[in-house]
PDB file of C-alpha atoms in Angstrom:
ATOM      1  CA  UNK A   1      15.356   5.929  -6.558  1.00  0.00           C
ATOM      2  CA  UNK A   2      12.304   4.514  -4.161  1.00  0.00           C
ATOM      3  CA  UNK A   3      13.480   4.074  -0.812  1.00  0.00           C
ATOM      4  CA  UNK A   4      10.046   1.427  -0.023  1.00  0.00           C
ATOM      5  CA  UNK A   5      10.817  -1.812   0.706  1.00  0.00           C
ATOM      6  CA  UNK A   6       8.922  -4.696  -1.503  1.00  0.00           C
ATOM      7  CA  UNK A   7       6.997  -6.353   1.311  1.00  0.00           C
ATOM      8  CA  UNK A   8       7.196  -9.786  -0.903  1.00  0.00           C
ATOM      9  CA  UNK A   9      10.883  -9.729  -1.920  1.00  0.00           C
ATOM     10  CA  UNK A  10      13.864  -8.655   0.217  1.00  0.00           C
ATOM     11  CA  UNK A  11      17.700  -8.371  -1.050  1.00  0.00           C
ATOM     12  CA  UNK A  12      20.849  -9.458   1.014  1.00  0.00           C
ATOM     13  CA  UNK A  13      24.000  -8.966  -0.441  1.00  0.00           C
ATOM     14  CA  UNK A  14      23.778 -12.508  -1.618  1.00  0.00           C
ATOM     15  CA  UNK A  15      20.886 -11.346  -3.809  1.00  0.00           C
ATOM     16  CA  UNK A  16      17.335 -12.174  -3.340  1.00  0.00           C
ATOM     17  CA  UNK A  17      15.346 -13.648  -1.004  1.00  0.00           C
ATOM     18  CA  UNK A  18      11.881 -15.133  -0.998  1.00  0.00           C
ATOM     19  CA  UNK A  19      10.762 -15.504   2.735  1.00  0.00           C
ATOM     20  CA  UNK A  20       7.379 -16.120   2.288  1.00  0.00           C
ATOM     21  CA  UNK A  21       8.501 -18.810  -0.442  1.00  0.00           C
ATOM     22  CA  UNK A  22       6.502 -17.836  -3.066  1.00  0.00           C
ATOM     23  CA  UNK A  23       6.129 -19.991  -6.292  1.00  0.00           C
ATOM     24  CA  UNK A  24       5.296 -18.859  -9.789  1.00  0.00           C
ATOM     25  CA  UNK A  25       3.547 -20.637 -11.988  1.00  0.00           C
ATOM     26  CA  UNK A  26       4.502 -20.462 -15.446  1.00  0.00           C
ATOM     27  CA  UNK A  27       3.374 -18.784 -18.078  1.00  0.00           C
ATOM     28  CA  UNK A  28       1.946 -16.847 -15.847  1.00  0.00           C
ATOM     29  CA  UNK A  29      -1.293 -15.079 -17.279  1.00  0.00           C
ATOM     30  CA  UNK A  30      -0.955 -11.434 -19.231  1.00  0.00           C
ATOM     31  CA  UNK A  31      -3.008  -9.344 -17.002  1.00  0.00           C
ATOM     32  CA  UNK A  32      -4.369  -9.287 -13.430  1.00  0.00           C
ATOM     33  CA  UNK A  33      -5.856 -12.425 -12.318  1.00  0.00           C
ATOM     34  CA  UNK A  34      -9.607 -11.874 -10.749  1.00  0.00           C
ATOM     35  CA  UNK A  35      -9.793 -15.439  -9.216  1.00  0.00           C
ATOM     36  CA  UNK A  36      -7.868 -18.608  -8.112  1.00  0.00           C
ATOM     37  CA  UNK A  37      -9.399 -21.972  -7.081  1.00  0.00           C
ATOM     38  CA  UNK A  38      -7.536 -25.056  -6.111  1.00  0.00           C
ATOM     39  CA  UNK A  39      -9.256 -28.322  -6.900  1.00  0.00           C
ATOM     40  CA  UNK A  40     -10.367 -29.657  -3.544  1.00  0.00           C
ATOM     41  CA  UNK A  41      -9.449 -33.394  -4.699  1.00  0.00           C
ATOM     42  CA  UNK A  42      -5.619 -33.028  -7.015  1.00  0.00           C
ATOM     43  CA  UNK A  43      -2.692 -30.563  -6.938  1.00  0.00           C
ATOM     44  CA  UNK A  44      -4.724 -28.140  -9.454  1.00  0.00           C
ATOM     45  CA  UNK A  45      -4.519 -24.690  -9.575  1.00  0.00           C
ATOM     46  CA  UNK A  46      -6.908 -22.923 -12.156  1.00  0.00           C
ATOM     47  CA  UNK A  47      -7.050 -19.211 -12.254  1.00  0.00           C
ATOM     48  CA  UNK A  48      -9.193 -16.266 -14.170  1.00  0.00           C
ATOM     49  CA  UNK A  49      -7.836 -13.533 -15.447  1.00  0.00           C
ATOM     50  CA  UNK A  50      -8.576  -9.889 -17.658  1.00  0.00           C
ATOM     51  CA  UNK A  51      -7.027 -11.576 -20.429  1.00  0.00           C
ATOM     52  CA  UNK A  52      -9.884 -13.581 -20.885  1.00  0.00           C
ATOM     53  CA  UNK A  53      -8.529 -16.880 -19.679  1.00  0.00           C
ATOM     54  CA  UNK A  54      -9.056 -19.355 -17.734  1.00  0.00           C
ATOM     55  CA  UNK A  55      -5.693 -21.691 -16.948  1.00  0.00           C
ATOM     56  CA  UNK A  56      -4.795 -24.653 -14.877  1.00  0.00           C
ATOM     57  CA  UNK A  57      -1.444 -25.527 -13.969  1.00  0.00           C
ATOM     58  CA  UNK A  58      -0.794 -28.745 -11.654  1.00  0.00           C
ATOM     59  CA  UNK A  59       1.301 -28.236  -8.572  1.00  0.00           C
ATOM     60  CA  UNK A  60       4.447 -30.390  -7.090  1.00  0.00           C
ATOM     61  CA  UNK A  61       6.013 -30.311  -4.171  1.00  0.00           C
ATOM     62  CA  UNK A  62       9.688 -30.852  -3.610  1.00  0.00           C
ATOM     63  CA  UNK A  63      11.345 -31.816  -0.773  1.00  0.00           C
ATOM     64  CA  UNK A  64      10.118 -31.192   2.674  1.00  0.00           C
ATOM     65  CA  UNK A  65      11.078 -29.136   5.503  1.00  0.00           C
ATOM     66  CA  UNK A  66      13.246 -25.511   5.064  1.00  0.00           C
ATOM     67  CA  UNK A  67      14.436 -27.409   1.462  1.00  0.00           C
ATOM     68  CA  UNK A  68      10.659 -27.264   0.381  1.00  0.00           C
ATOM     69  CA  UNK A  69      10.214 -25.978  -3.319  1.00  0.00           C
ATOM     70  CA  UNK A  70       7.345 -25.854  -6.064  1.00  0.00           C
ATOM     71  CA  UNK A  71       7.297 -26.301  -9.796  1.00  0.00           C
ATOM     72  CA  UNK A  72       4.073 -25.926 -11.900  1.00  0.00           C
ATOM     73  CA  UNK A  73       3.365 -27.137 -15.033  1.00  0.00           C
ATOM     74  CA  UNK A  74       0.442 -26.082 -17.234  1.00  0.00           C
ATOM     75  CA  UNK A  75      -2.654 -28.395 -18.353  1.00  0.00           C
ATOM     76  CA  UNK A  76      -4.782 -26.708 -19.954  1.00  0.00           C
ATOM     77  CA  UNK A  77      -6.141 -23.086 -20.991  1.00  0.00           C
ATOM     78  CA  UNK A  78      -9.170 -21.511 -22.659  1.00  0.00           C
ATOM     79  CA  UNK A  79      -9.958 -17.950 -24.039  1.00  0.00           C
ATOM     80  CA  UNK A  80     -13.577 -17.091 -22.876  1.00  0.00           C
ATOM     81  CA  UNK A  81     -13.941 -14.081 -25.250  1.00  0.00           C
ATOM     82  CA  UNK A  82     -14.264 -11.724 -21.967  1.00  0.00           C
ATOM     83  CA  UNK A  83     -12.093 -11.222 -18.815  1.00  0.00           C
ATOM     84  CA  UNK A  84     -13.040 -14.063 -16.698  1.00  0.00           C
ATOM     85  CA  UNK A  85     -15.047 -13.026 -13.393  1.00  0.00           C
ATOM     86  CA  UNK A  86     -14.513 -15.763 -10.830  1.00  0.00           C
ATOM     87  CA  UNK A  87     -13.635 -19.787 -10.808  1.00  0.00           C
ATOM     88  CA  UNK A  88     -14.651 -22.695  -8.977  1.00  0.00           C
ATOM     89  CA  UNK A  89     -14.735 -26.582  -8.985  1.00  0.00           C
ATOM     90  CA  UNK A  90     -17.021 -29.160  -9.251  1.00  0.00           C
ATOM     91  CA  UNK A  91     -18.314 -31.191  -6.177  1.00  0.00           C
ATOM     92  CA  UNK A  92     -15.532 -34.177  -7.397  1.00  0.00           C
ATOM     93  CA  UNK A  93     -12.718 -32.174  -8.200  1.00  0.00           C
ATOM     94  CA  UNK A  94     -12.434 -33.142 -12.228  1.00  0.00           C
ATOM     95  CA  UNK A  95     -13.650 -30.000 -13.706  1.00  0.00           C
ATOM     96  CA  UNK A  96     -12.923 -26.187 -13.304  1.00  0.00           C
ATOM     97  CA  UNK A  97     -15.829 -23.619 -14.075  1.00  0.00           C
ATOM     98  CA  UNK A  98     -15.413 -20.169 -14.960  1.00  0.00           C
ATOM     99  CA  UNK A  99     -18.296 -17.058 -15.073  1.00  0.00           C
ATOM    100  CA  UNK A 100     -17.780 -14.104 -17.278  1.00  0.00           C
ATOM    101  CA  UNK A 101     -20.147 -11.592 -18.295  1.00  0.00           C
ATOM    102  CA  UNK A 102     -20.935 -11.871 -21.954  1.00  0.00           C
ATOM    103  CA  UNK A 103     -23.747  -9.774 -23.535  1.00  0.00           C
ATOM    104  CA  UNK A 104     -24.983  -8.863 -19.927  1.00  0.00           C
ATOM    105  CA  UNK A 105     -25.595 -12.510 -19.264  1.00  0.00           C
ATOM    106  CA  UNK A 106     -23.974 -15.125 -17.173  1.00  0.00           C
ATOM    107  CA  UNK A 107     -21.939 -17.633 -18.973  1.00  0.00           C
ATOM    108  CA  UNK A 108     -20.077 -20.571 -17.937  1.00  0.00           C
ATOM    109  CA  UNK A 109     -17.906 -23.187 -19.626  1.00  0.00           C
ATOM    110  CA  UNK A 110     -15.884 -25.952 -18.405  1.00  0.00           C
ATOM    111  CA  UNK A 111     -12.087 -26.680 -18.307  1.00  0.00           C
ATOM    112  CA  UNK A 112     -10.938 -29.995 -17.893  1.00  0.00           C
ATOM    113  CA  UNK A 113      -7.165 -30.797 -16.599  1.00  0.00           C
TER     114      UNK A 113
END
């Protein structure tokens, strides 16, 4: 048994605790995710990932203060073909762009939420 401490998730013997009150989106994507991007005019959250996706999920807050929580629910995904190298928004916040490297060539394509 590992005696190192998970720096993200602690135990008490009333069973976990999240003190950095992380969120999870679900589903959350298969492999490791490369790049997040939230949309600098909604509650979007789009990430890239080596599963060759691109996903957005909107964001909502709960409650305010110490009682704060998150929920996420998912808008849209697309398989790129390739593991998906970065993502970014356009200037008004509407669309989400991914790059992935496809037949040693830039390619981009365009997810809407």
């Amino acid at each position: 048994r590992s005696n190192k401490k998970n720096m993200f998730l602690s135990t008490t013997t009333g069973g976990p605790v999240n003190p950095n009150k992380d969120t999870e989106v679900t589903p959350p994507p298969n492999d490791g995710i490369s790049s997040l991007s939230w949309s600098p005019k909604a509650n979007f959250l789009v990430s890239g990932s080596w599963d060759n996706q691109i996903r957005c999920w909107e964001v909502q807050r709960g409650g305010y203060g110490p009682t704060t929580t998150f929920t996420s629910q998912p808008k849209a995904a697309i398989d790129l073909g390739a593991p998906i190298l970065t993502t970014t928004w356009s200037n008004d916040g509407t669309k989400a762009v991914s790059y992935t490297h496809l037949r040693a060539h830039e390619t981009g394509r365009n997810l809407v939420c």
